[in-house]
Amino acid sequence: MSATADEKIILITGFDTVAALTAASASYHVIIGSRSLDKGKAALSKIESLNNPGTTSLIQLDVTSDSSISSAFTSISQSFGRLDVLINNAGICPEPSDAKWPTRNELKSIFDTNVFGPTLVTQAAIPLLQKAKDPRIINVTSSLGSISTRLNPQDIVAGANYPAYRMSKAGLNMLTAYTQGLNEVEGVMVWSFCPGYVVTDLGGDRKMKEDLGVDSSETSARGIVEIVQGKRDGEVGRFVEREGRSREW
């Protein structure tokens, strides 16, 4: 089947923000790209139980596997014919906050998911994005990836270490800038978006975050929905946050 002109086909790697996107519009069809089909099916079932107006589907997509990326985009092309929005959301942060220096294996693992994966997914997505009327890429980053923030002792975020994670998100931010500046992807708008400190499985301690009253991923997803809806078009190519805020690179 092919997507209708009224539909907006959105691919997100990972599960966070899917519920908010499907709640935003009946015309949104969100493809969940999940490394694990079992986890993806569980997430899909939970989202569908909300009876949101938007629709969802599931595809196996391991961002650390070239063959998985290729198969996923072949399937998307055959099923929908185009892609309107790519959300590079999958990421890992296995480091403790007090880590001083990462090991080689930690660097390889974190960069493979947080930088290499989004780069290769973006490259694979561009031909399908260029078939859309209003193509967008959202790279889900972190304030920890801001070089300016790390060097500002007045910023509360400056004190946390997470060295490999910081470096990886700085690399993801460069992917945003690089993609935005490519002539061959003219017309594809790109943002780095920081959702803030929210309740997800990233970094573990999910229950601790909930007990601390940390914002839900659904709350943080509003910023992504705003970008999809065109409400942040004046900030294209920038490092943006929720509630209209932006951050220096």
Coordinates of N, CA and C in Angstrom, one line a residue:
M1 N 0.8 -1.2 0.0 CA 0.0 0.0 0.0 C 0.9 1.2 0.0
S2 N 0.3 2.4 -0.4 CA 1.0 3.6 -0.4 C 0.3 4.6 0.5
A3 N 1.0 5.5 1.1 CA 0.4 6.5 2.0 C -0.5 7.5 1.1
T4 N -1.6 7.9 1.7 CA -2.4 8.9 1.1 C -1.8 10.3 1.2
A5 N -2.2 11.2 0.4 CA -1.7 12.6 0.5 C -1.9 13.3 1.8
D6 N -3.0 12.9 2.5 CA -3.3 13.5 3.8 C -2.6 12.9 4.9
E7 N -2.0 11.8 4.8 CA -1.3 11.1 5.9 C 0.1 11.7 6.1
K8 N 0.6 11.7 7.3 CA 2.0 12.1 7.6 C 2.6 10.8 8.1
I9 N 3.6 10.3 7.4 CA 4.3 9.1 7.8 C 5.5 9.4 8.6
I10 N 5.5 8.9 9.9 CA 6.6 9.3 10.8 C 7.3 8.0 11.3
L11 N 8.6 8.0 11.1 CA 9.4 6.9 11.7 C 10.1 7.4 12.9
I12 N 10.0 6.6 14.0 CA 10.7 6.9 15.2 C 11.5 5.7 15.6
T13 N 12.8 5.8 15.9 CA 13.6 4.7 16.5 C 13.4 4.8 18.0
G14 N 12.9 3.7 18.6 CA 12.5 3.7 20.0 C 11.0 4.0 20.2
F15 N 10.6 4.0 21.4 CA 9.2 4.0 21.8 C 8.7 5.4 22.3
D16 N 9.6 6.2 22.9 CA 9.2 7.4 23.5 C 8.6 8.4 22.5
T17 N 7.6 9.1 22.9 CA 6.9 10.1 22.2 C 5.8 9.6 21.2
V18 N 5.8 8.2 21.0 CA 4.8 7.7 20.1 C 3.4 8.0 20.5
A19 N 3.1 7.8 21.8 CA 1.7 8.1 22.2 C 1.3 9.5 22.0
A20 N 2.2 10.5 22.3 CA 1.9 11.9 22.0 C 1.7 12.2 20.6
L21 N 2.4 11.6 19.7 CA 2.3 11.8 18.3 C 0.9 11.2 17.8
T22 N 0.6 10.0 18.2 CA -0.7 9.5 17.7 C -1.9 10.2 18.3
A23 N -1.7 10.9 19.5 CA -2.8 11.7 20.0 C -2.9 13.0 19.3
A24 N -1.9 13.4 18.6 CA -1.9 14.8 18.1 C -2.8 14.9 16.8
S25 N -2.9 13.9 16.0 CA -3.6 14.0 14.8 C -4.0 12.6 14.2
A26 N -5.2 12.5 13.7 CA -5.7 11.3 13.1 C -4.9 11.0 11.8
S27 N -4.2 12.0 11.2 CA -3.5 11.9 10.0 C -2.1 11.3 10.2
Y28 N -1.7 11.2 11.4 CA -0.3 10.7 11.7 C -0.3 9.2 11.8
H29 N 0.6 8.6 11.0 CA 0.9 7.2 11.1 C 2.3 7.1 11.6
V30 N 2.5 6.5 12.7 CA 3.8 6.4 13.4 C 4.3 5.0 13.2
I31 N 5.5 4.9 12.6 CA 6.2 3.6 12.5 C 7.2 3.5 13.6
I32 N 7.0 2.5 14.4 CA 8.0 2.3 15.5 C 9.1 1.4 15.0
G33 N 10.3 1.9 15.0 CA 11.5 1.1 14.6 C 12.1 0.6 15.9
S34 N 11.9 -0.7 16.1 CA 12.4 -1.4 17.4 C 13.4 -2.5 17.1
R35 N 14.5 -2.4 17.8 CA 15.5 -3.5 17.7 C 14.9 -4.8 18.1
S36 N 14.1 -4.8 19.2 CA 13.5 -6.1 19.6 C 12.0 -6.1 19.2
L37 N 11.6 -7.1 18.4 CA 10.2 -7.1 18.0 C 9.3 -7.4 19.2
D38 N 9.8 -8.2 20.2 CA 8.9 -8.5 21.3 C 8.6 -7.2 22.1
K39 N 9.7 -6.4 22.4 CA 9.5 -5.2 23.1 C 8.6 -4.2 22.2
G40 N 8.9 -4.2 20.9 CA 8.1 -3.4 20.1 C 6.6 -3.7 20.1
K41 N 6.3 -5.0 20.0 CA 4.9 -5.5 20.1 C 4.2 -5.1 21.4
A42 N 5.0 -5.2 22.5 CA 4.4 -4.8 23.8 C 4.1 -3.3 23.8
A43 N 5.0 -2.5 23.2 CA 4.8 -1.0 23.2 C 3.7 -0.7 22.3
L44 N 3.6 -1.4 21.1 CA 2.5 -1.1 20.2 C 1.2 -1.5 20.8
S45 N 1.1 -2.6 21.5 CA -0.2 -2.9 22.2 C -0.6 -1.9 23.2
K46 N 0.3 -1.4 24.0 CA 0.0 -0.4 25.0 C -0.5 0.9 24.3
I47 N 0.2 1.3 23.3 CA -0.2 2.5 22.6 C -1.6 2.4 21.9
E48 N -1.8 1.3 21.3 CA -3.1 1.1 20.6 C -4.2 1.0 21.6
S49 N -4.0 0.6 22.9 CA -5.0 0.5 23.9 C -5.5 1.9 24.3
L50 N -4.7 3.0 24.0 CA -5.1 4.3 24.3 C -6.2 4.9 23.4
N51 N -6.4 4.2 22.3 CA -7.4 4.6 21.3 C -7.2 6.0 20.8
N52 N -6.0 6.4 20.6 CA -5.7 7.7 20.0 C -6.1 7.7 18.5
P53 N -6.4 8.9 18.0 CA -6.8 9.0 16.6 C -5.8 8.6 15.6
G54 N -4.5 8.8 15.9 CA -3.4 8.4 15.0 C -3.2 6.9 15.0
T55 N -2.5 6.4 14.0 CA -2.3 5.0 13.8 C -0.8 4.6 14.0
T56 N -0.5 3.4 14.2 CA 0.8 2.9 14.4 C 1.1 1.6 13.7
S57 N 2.4 1.4 13.4 CA 2.8 0.1 12.9 C 4.2 -0.2 13.5
L58 N 4.7 -1.4 13.3 CA 6.0 -1.8 13.9 C 6.9 -2.3 12.8
I59 N 8.1 -2.0 12.9 CA 9.1 -2.5 12.0 C 10.4 -2.8 12.8
Q60 N 11.1 -3.9 12.5 CA 12.3 -4.2 13.1 C 13.4 -3.3 12.6
L61 N 14.1 -2.6 13.5 CA 15.1 -1.7 13.0 C 16.2 -1.6 14.1
D62 N 17.3 -2.2 13.9 CA 18.5 -2.2 14.8 C 19.4 -1.2 14.2
V63 N 19.6 0.0 14.8 CA 20.4 1.0 14.3 C 21.9 0.7 14.2
T64 N 22.3 -0.4 14.9 CA 23.7 -0.8 14.9 C 24.0 -1.8 13.8
S65 N 23.0 -2.1 13.0 CA 23.1 -3.2 11.9 C 22.8 -2.6 10.6
D66 N 23.8 -2.6 9.7 CA 23.5 -2.1 8.3 C 22.5 -2.8 7.6
S67 N 22.5 -4.1 7.7 CA 21.5 -5.0 7.0 C 20.1 -4.7 7.6
S68 N 19.9 -4.5 8.9 CA 18.6 -4.2 9.5 C 18.1 -2.8 9.0
I69 N 19.0 -1.8 8.9 CA 18.6 -0.5 8.4 C 18.1 -0.6 6.9
S70 N 18.9 -1.4 6.1 CA 18.5 -1.5 4.7 C 17.2 -2.2 4.5
S71 N 17.0 -3.3 5.3 CA 15.7 -4.0 5.2 C 14.5 -3.2 5.7
A72 N 14.8 -2.4 6.7 CA 13.7 -1.5 7.2 C 13.2 -0.5 6.2
F73 N 14.2 0.1 5.6 CA 13.8 1.2 4.6 C 13.3 0.6 3.3
T74 N 13.7 -0.6 2.9 CA 13.1 -1.3 1.8 C 11.6 -1.5 2.1
S75 N 11.3 -2.0 3.3 CA 9.9 -2.2 3.7 C 9.1 -1.0 3.8
I76 N 9.7 0.1 4.3 CA 8.9 1.4 4.4 C 8.6 1.9 3.0
S77 N 9.6 1.8 2.1 CA 9.4 2.2 0.7 C 8.3 1.5 0.0
Q78 N 8.3 0.1 0.2 CA 7.2 -0.7 -0.4 C 5.9 -0.4 0.2
S79 N 5.8 -0.2 1.5 CA 4.5 0.0 2.2 C 3.9 1.4 2.1
F80 N 4.8 2.4 2.1 CA 4.3 3.8 2.1 C 4.7 4.7 1.0
G81 N 5.8 4.4 0.4 CA 6.3 5.1 -0.8 C 7.0 6.4 -0.5
R82 N 7.0 6.8 0.8 CA 7.7 8.0 1.2 C 7.8 8.1 2.7
L83 N 8.5 9.1 3.2 CA 8.6 9.3 4.7 C 8.6 10.8 4.9
D84 N 7.7 11.2 5.8 CA 7.5 12.6 6.0 C 8.4 13.1 7.2
V85 N 8.5 12.3 8.2 CA 9.3 12.7 9.4 C 10.2 11.5 9.9
L86 N 11.4 11.8 10.1 CA 12.3 10.9 10.8 C 12.7 11.4 12.1
I87 N 12.5 10.6 13.2 CA 12.9 11.0 14.5 C 13.9 10.0 15.0
N88 N 15.2 10.4 15.0 CA 16.3 9.6 15.6 C 16.3 9.7 17.1
N89 N 15.6 8.8 17.7 CA 15.3 8.8 19.1 C 16.1 7.7 19.9
A90 N 16.5 6.6 19.3 CA 17.2 5.6 20.0 C 18.5 6.1 20.5
G91 N 18.8 5.7 21.8 CA 20.0 6.1 22.4 C 20.3 5.3 23.6
I92 N 21.6 5.2 24.0 CA 21.9 4.5 25.3 C 22.8 5.4 26.1
C93 N 22.8 5.2 27.4 CA 23.7 5.8 28.3 C 24.0 4.9 29.5
P94 N 24.9 3.9 29.3 CA 25.1 2.9 30.4 C 26.1 3.4 31.4
E95 N 26.7 4.6 31.3 CA 27.7 5.1 32.2 C 27.1 5.6 33.5
P96 N 27.8 5.5 34.6 CA 27.4 6.2 35.8 C 27.8 7.6 35.7
S97 N 27.0 8.5 36.5 CA 27.2 9.9 36.4 C 28.6 10.4 36.8
D98 N 29.3 9.6 37.7 CA 30.5 10.0 38.2 C 31.7 9.5 37.4
A99 N 31.4 8.9 36.2 CA 32.5 8.3 35.4 C 33.4 9.5 34.9
K100 N 34.8 9.2 35.0 CA 35.7 10.3 34.6 C 36.1 10.1 33.2
W101 N 36.5 8.9 32.8 CA 37.0 8.6 31.5 C 36.3 7.3 31.0
P102 N 35.9 7.2 29.7 CA 35.3 6.0 29.2 C 36.4 5.0 28.7
T103 N 36.0 3.7 28.7 CA 36.9 2.7 28.1 C 36.7 2.7 26.6
R104 N 37.6 2.1 25.9 CA 37.4 2.0 24.4 C 36.1 1.2 24.1
N105 N 35.8 0.2 24.8 CA 34.5 -0.6 24.5 C 33.3 0.3 24.8
E106 N 33.3 1.1 25.9 CA 32.2 2.0 26.2 C 32.0 3.0 25.1
L107 N 33.1 3.6 24.6 CA 33.0 4.5 23.5 C 32.4 3.9 22.2
K108 N 32.9 2.7 21.9 CA 32.4 2.0 20.7 C 30.9 1.7 20.8
S109 N 30.5 1.2 22.0 CA 29.1 0.8 22.2 C 28.2 2.1 22.1
I110 N 28.6 3.1 22.8 CA 27.7 4.3 22.9 C 27.7 5.0 21.6
F111 N 28.8 5.2 20.9 CA 28.9 5.9 19.6 C 28.1 5.1 18.6
D112 N 28.2 3.7 18.6 CA 27.5 2.9 17.6 C 26.0 3.2 17.6
T113 N 25.4 3.3 18.8 CA 24.0 3.5 18.9 C 23.7 5.0 18.7
N114 N 24.4 5.9 19.4 CA 24.1 7.3 19.5 C 24.5 8.2 18.3
V115 N 25.6 7.7 17.6 CA 26.1 8.5 16.5 C 26.1 7.8 15.1
F116 N 26.7 6.6 15.1 CA 26.8 5.9 13.9 C 25.4 5.5 13.4
G117 N 24.6 5.0 14.3 CA 23.2 4.6 14.0 C 22.4 5.7 13.3
P118 N 22.2 6.8 14.0 CA 21.4 7.9 13.4 C 22.0 8.4 12.1
T119 N 23.3 8.4 12.0 CA 23.9 8.9 10.7 C 23.5 8.0 9.6
L120 N 23.6 6.7 9.8 CA 23.3 5.7 8.7 C 21.8 5.6 8.5
V121 N 21.0 5.8 9.5 CA 19.5 5.8 9.3 C 19.1 7.0 8.5
T122 N 19.7 8.2 8.9 CA 19.4 9.4 8.1 C 19.8 9.3 6.7
Q123 N 21.0 8.7 6.4 CA 21.4 8.5 5.0 C 20.4 7.6 4.2
A124 N 19.9 6.6 4.9 CA 19.0 5.7 4.3 C 17.6 6.3 4.1
A125 N 17.3 7.3 5.0 CA 15.9 7.9 4.9 C 15.8 9.0 3.9
I126 N 16.9 9.6 3.5 CA 16.8 10.8 2.7 C 16.1 10.6 1.4
P127 N 16.3 9.5 0.6 CA 15.6 9.3 -0.6 C 14.0 9.3 -0.4
L128 N 13.6 8.7 0.7 CA 12.2 8.7 1.0 C 11.7 10.0 1.5
L129 N 12.5 10.7 2.3 CA 12.1 12.0 2.8 C 11.9 13.0 1.6
Q130 N 12.8 12.9 0.6 CA 12.7 13.8 -0.5 C 11.5 13.6 -1.4
K131 N 10.7 12.5 -1.1 CA 9.5 12.3 -1.8 C 8.3 13.0 -1.1
A132 N 8.5 13.5 0.1 CA 7.5 14.1 0.9 C 7.4 15.6 0.6
K133 N 6.3 16.2 0.9 CA 6.1 17.7 0.6 C 6.7 18.5 1.7
D134 N 6.9 18.0 2.9 CA 7.4 18.8 4.0 C 8.2 17.9 4.9
P135 N 9.4 17.5 4.4 CA 10.2 16.5 5.1 C 11.0 17.1 6.3
R136 N 11.0 16.3 7.4 CA 11.7 16.8 8.6 C 12.5 15.7 9.3
I137 N 13.6 16.1 9.9 CA 14.4 15.2 10.7 C 14.5 15.8 12.1
I138 N 14.3 15.0 13.1 CA 14.5 15.4 14.5 C 15.4 14.5 15.1
N139 N 16.6 15.0 15.5 CA 17.6 14.2 16.2 C 17.4 14.5 17.7
V140 N 17.1 13.5 18.5 CA 16.8 13.7 19.9 C 18.2 13.6 20.6
T141 N 18.5 14.8 21.1 CA 19.9 15.0 21.7 C 19.7 15.2 23.2
S142 N 20.7 15.9 23.8 CA 20.7 16.2 25.3 C 21.5 17.4 25.5
S143 N 21.2 18.1 26.6 CA 22.0 19.3 27.0 C 23.4 18.9 27.3
L144 N 23.6 17.6 27.7 CA 24.9 17.1 28.0 C 25.8 17.1 26.7
G145 N 25.2 17.2 25.5 CA 26.0 17.3 24.3 C 26.4 18.7 23.9
S146 N 26.0 19.7 24.7 CA 26.4 21.1 24.4 C 27.8 21.4 24.9
I147 N 28.7 21.8 24.0 CA 30.0 22.2 24.4 C 30.0 23.4 25.3
S148 N 29.1 24.4 24.9 CA 29.0 25.6 25.6 C 28.6 25.4 27.0
T149 N 27.6 24.5 27.2 CA 27.1 24.2 28.5 C 28.2 23.6 29.4
R150 N 28.9 22.6 28.9 CA 30.0 22.0 29.6 C 31.0 23.0 30.1
L151 N 31.3 24.0 29.4 CA 32.3 25.0 29.7 C 31.7 26.2 30.5
N152 N 30.4 26.1 30.9 CA 29.8 27.2 31.7 C 29.6 26.7 33.1
P153 N 30.4 27.1 34.0 CA 30.3 26.6 35.4 C 29.0 27.0 36.1
Q154 N 28.3 28.0 35.6 CA 27.1 28.5 36.1 C 25.9 27.6 35.8
D155 N 26.1 26.7 34.8 CA 25.0 25.9 34.3 C 25.0 24.6 35.1
I156 N 23.8 24.2 35.7 CA 23.7 23.0 36.5 C 24.1 21.8 35.8
V157 N 24.0 21.7 34.5 CA 24.3 20.6 33.7 C 25.8 20.4 33.5
A158 N 26.6 21.4 33.7 CA 28.0 21.4 33.5 C 28.7 20.4 34.4
G159 N 28.2 20.1 35.6 CA 28.9 19.3 36.6 C 28.8 17.8 36.3
A160 N 27.8 17.4 35.6 CA 27.6 15.9 35.4 C 28.7 15.4 34.4
N161 N 29.2 14.3 34.6 CA 30.3 13.8 33.7 C 29.7 13.0 32.5
Y162 N 29.4 11.8 32.6 CA 28.9 11.0 31.5 C 29.7 11.2 30.2
P163 N 31.0 11.0 30.3 CA 31.9 11.5 29.2 C 31.6 10.9 27.8
A164 N 31.4 9.6 27.7 CA 31.1 9.1 26.3 C 29.8 9.5 25.8
Y165 N 28.8 9.5 26.7 CA 27.4 10.0 26.3 C 27.5 11.4 25.9
R166 N 28.2 12.3 26.6 CA 28.3 13.7 26.2 C 28.9 13.8 24.8
M167 N 30.0 13.1 24.6 CA 30.7 13.2 23.3 C 29.8 12.7 22.2
S168 N 29.0 11.6 22.5 CA 28.2 11.1 21.4 C 27.1 12.1 21.1
K169 N 26.5 12.8 22.1 CA 25.4 13.7 21.7 C 26.0 15.0 21.1
A170 N 27.2 15.3 21.4 CA 27.9 16.4 20.6 C 28.0 16.0 19.2
G171 N 28.4 14.7 18.9 CA 28.5 14.2 17.6 C 27.1 14.2 16.9
L172 N 26.1 13.8 17.6 CA 24.7 13.8 17.0 C 24.3 15.3 16.6
N173 N 24.7 16.2 17.4 CA 24.4 17.6 17.1 C 25.1 18.0 15.8
M174 N 26.4 17.5 15.6 CA 27.1 17.8 14.4 C 26.3 17.2 13.2
L175 N 25.7 16.0 13.4 CA 24.9 15.4 12.3 C 23.8 16.3 11.9
T176 N 23.2 17.0 12.9 CA 22.1 17.9 12.6 C 22.7 19.1 11.7
A177 N 23.8 19.7 12.1 CA 24.4 20.8 11.4 C 24.8 20.3 10.0
Y178 N 25.5 19.2 9.9 CA 26.0 18.7 8.7 C 24.9 18.4 7.7
T179 N 23.8 17.7 8.1 CA 22.7 17.4 7.3 C 22.0 18.7 6.8
Q180 N 21.8 19.6 7.7 CA 21.1 20.9 7.3 C 21.9 21.6 6.2
G181 N 23.2 21.5 6.3 CA 24.1 22.2 5.3 C 24.3 21.5 4.0
L182 N 23.8 20.3 3.8 CA 24.1 19.5 2.6 C 23.2 20.0 1.5
N183 N 23.7 20.4 0.4 CA 22.9 20.8 -0.8 C 22.0 19.7 -1.3
E184 N 22.5 18.5 -1.2 CA 21.7 17.3 -1.8 C 20.5 17.0 -1.0
V185 N 20.4 17.6 0.2 CA 19.1 17.4 1.0 C 18.4 18.7 1.1
E186 N 18.5 19.5 0.2 CA 17.8 20.8 0.2 C 16.3 20.5 0.3
G187 N 15.6 21.2 1.2 CA 14.2 21.1 1.4 C 13.9 20.2 2.6
V188 N 14.9 19.4 3.1 CA 14.7 18.6 4.3 C 15.1 19.4 5.5
M189 N 14.2 19.7 6.4 CA 14.5 20.5 7.6 C 15.0 19.6 8.8
V190 N 15.9 20.1 9.5 CA 16.6 19.3 10.6 C 16.7 20.1 11.9
W191 N 16.4 19.4 13.0 CA 16.6 20.0 14.3 C 17.3 19.0 15.2
S192 N 18.1 19.6 16.2 CA 18.4 18.8 17.4 C 17.4 19.2 18.5
F193 N 16.8 18.2 19.1 CA 15.8 18.5 20.2 C 16.2 17.8 21.4
C194 N 16.3 18.6 22.5 CA 16.6 18.1 23.9 C 15.3 18.0 24.6
P195 N 14.8 16.8 25.0 CA 13.6 16.7 25.7 C 13.7 17.0 27.2
G196 N 14.9 17.2 27.7 CA 15.1 17.4 29.1 C 15.2 16.1 29.9
Y197 N 15.3 16.2 31.2 CA 15.4 15.1 32.1 C 14.0 14.5 32.3
V198 N 13.8 13.4 31.7 CA 12.4 12.8 31.7 C 12.5 11.3 32.1
V199 N 11.3 10.8 32.4 CA 11.2 9.4 32.8 C 11.3 8.5 31.5
T200 N 12.4 7.9 31.3 CA 12.6 6.9 30.3 C 13.5 5.8 30.9
D201 N 13.8 4.8 30.1 CA 14.7 3.7 30.5 C 16.2 4.1 30.3
L202 N 16.4 5.3 29.7 CA 17.8 5.7 29.4 C 18.5 5.9 30.7
G203 N 19.7 5.3 30.8 CA 20.5 5.4 32.0 C 20.0 4.7 33.2
G204 N 18.9 3.9 33.1 CA 18.3 3.1 34.2 C 17.6 4.0 35.2
D205 N 17.4 3.4 36.4 CA 16.7 4.1 37.5 C 15.4 4.8 37.2
R206 N 14.6 4.0 36.4 CA 13.3 4.6 36.0 C 12.4 4.9 37.2
K207 N 12.4 4.0 38.2 CA 11.5 4.2 39.4 C 12.0 5.4 40.2
M208 N 13.4 5.5 40.3 CA 13.9 6.7 41.0 C 13.5 8.0 40.4
K209 N 13.5 8.0 39.0 CA 13.0 9.2 38.3 C 11.6 9.5 38.6
E210 N 10.8 8.5 38.6 CA 9.3 8.6 38.9 C 9.1 9.1 40.3
D211 N 9.9 8.6 41.2 CA 9.8 9.0 42.6 C 10.2 10.5 42.8
L212 N 11.1 10.9 42.0 CA 11.6 12.3 42.1 C 10.7 13.3 41.5
G213 N 9.7 12.8 40.8 CA 8.7 13.7 40.1 C 9.2 14.2 38.8
V214 N 10.2 13.5 38.2 CA 10.7 13.9 36.9 C 9.6 13.9 35.9
D215 N 9.6 14.8 34.9 CA 8.6 14.9 33.9 C 8.5 13.6 33.1
S216 N 7.3 13.3 32.6 CA 7.1 12.1 31.8 C 7.6 12.3 30.4
S217 N 7.8 11.2 29.7 CA 8.3 11.3 28.3 C 7.1 11.9 27.5
E218 N 5.9 11.7 27.9 CA 4.7 12.3 27.2 C 4.8 13.8 27.2
T219 N 5.2 14.3 28.4 CA 5.3 15.8 28.6 C 6.4 16.3 27.7
S220 N 7.5 15.7 27.7 CA 8.6 16.1 26.9 C 8.3 16.0 25.4
A221 N 7.4 15.1 25.0 CA 7.1 14.8 23.6 C 6.4 16.0 23.0
R222 N 5.9 16.9 23.8 CA 5.1 18.0 23.2 C 6.1 18.9 22.3
G223 N 7.3 19.0 22.7 CA 8.3 19.7 21.8 C 8.5 19.1 20.5
I224 N 8.5 17.7 20.5 CA 8.6 17.0 19.2 C 7.4 17.2 18.3
V225 N 6.2 17.1 19.0 CA 5.0 17.4 18.3 C 4.9 18.8 17.6
E226 N 5.4 19.7 18.4 CA 5.5 21.1 17.9 C 6.3 21.2 16.6
I227 N 7.4 20.5 16.6 CA 8.3 20.5 15.4 C 7.6 19.9 14.2
V228 N 7.0 18.7 14.5 CA 6.2 18.0 13.4 C 5.1 18.9 12.9
Q229 N 4.5 19.7 13.7 CA 3.4 20.5 13.3 C 3.8 21.8 12.7
G230 N 5.1 22.1 12.6 CA 5.6 23.3 12.0 C 5.7 24.5 12.9
K231 N 5.5 24.3 14.2 CA 5.5 25.5 15.1 C 6.9 26.0 15.5
R232 N 8.0 25.2 15.1 CA 9.3 25.6 15.4 C 10.1 25.8 14.1
D233 N 9.4 26.1 13.0 CA 10.1 26.3 11.7 C 11.1 27.4 11.7
G234 N 10.9 28.4 12.6 CA 11.8 29.5 12.6 C 13.1 29.2 13.3
E235 N 13.2 28.0 13.8 CA 14.5 27.5 14.5 C 15.1 26.3 13.8
V236 N 14.8 26.2 12.5 CA 15.4 25.0 11.8 C 16.9 25.1 11.8
G237 N 17.5 23.9 11.9 CA 18.9 23.8 12.0 C 19.6 24.2 13.3
R238 N 18.7 24.3 14.4 CA 19.2 24.7 15.7 C 19.0 23.6 16.7
F239 N 19.6 23.9 17.9 CA 19.5 23.0 19.1 C 18.4 23.6 19.9
V240 N 17.2 22.9 19.9 CA 16.1 23.5 20.6 C 15.6 22.6 21.8
E241 N 14.9 23.2 22.7 CA 14.3 22.5 23.8 C 12.8 22.7 23.9
R242 N 12.3 22.2 25.0 CA 10.8 22.3 25.2 C 10.5 23.8 25.5
E243 N 9.2 24.1 25.4 CA 8.6 25.4 25.8 C 9.3 26.6 25.1
G244 N 9.7 26.4 23.9 CA 10.2 27.5 23.1 C 11.7 27.8 23.4
R245 N 12.3 27.1 24.2 CA 13.7 27.4 24.6 C 14.7 26.8 23.5
S246 N 15.9 27.4 23.5 CA 17.0 26.9 22.7 C 18.2 26.9 23.5
R247 N 19.3 26.2 23.0 CA 20.5 26.1 23.7 C 21.7 26.3 22.7
E248 N 22.8 26.8 23.2 CA 24.0 27.0 22.4 C 24.6 25.7 22.1
W249 N 25.2 25.5 21.0 CA 25.9 24.3 20.6 C 27.1 24.0 21.6

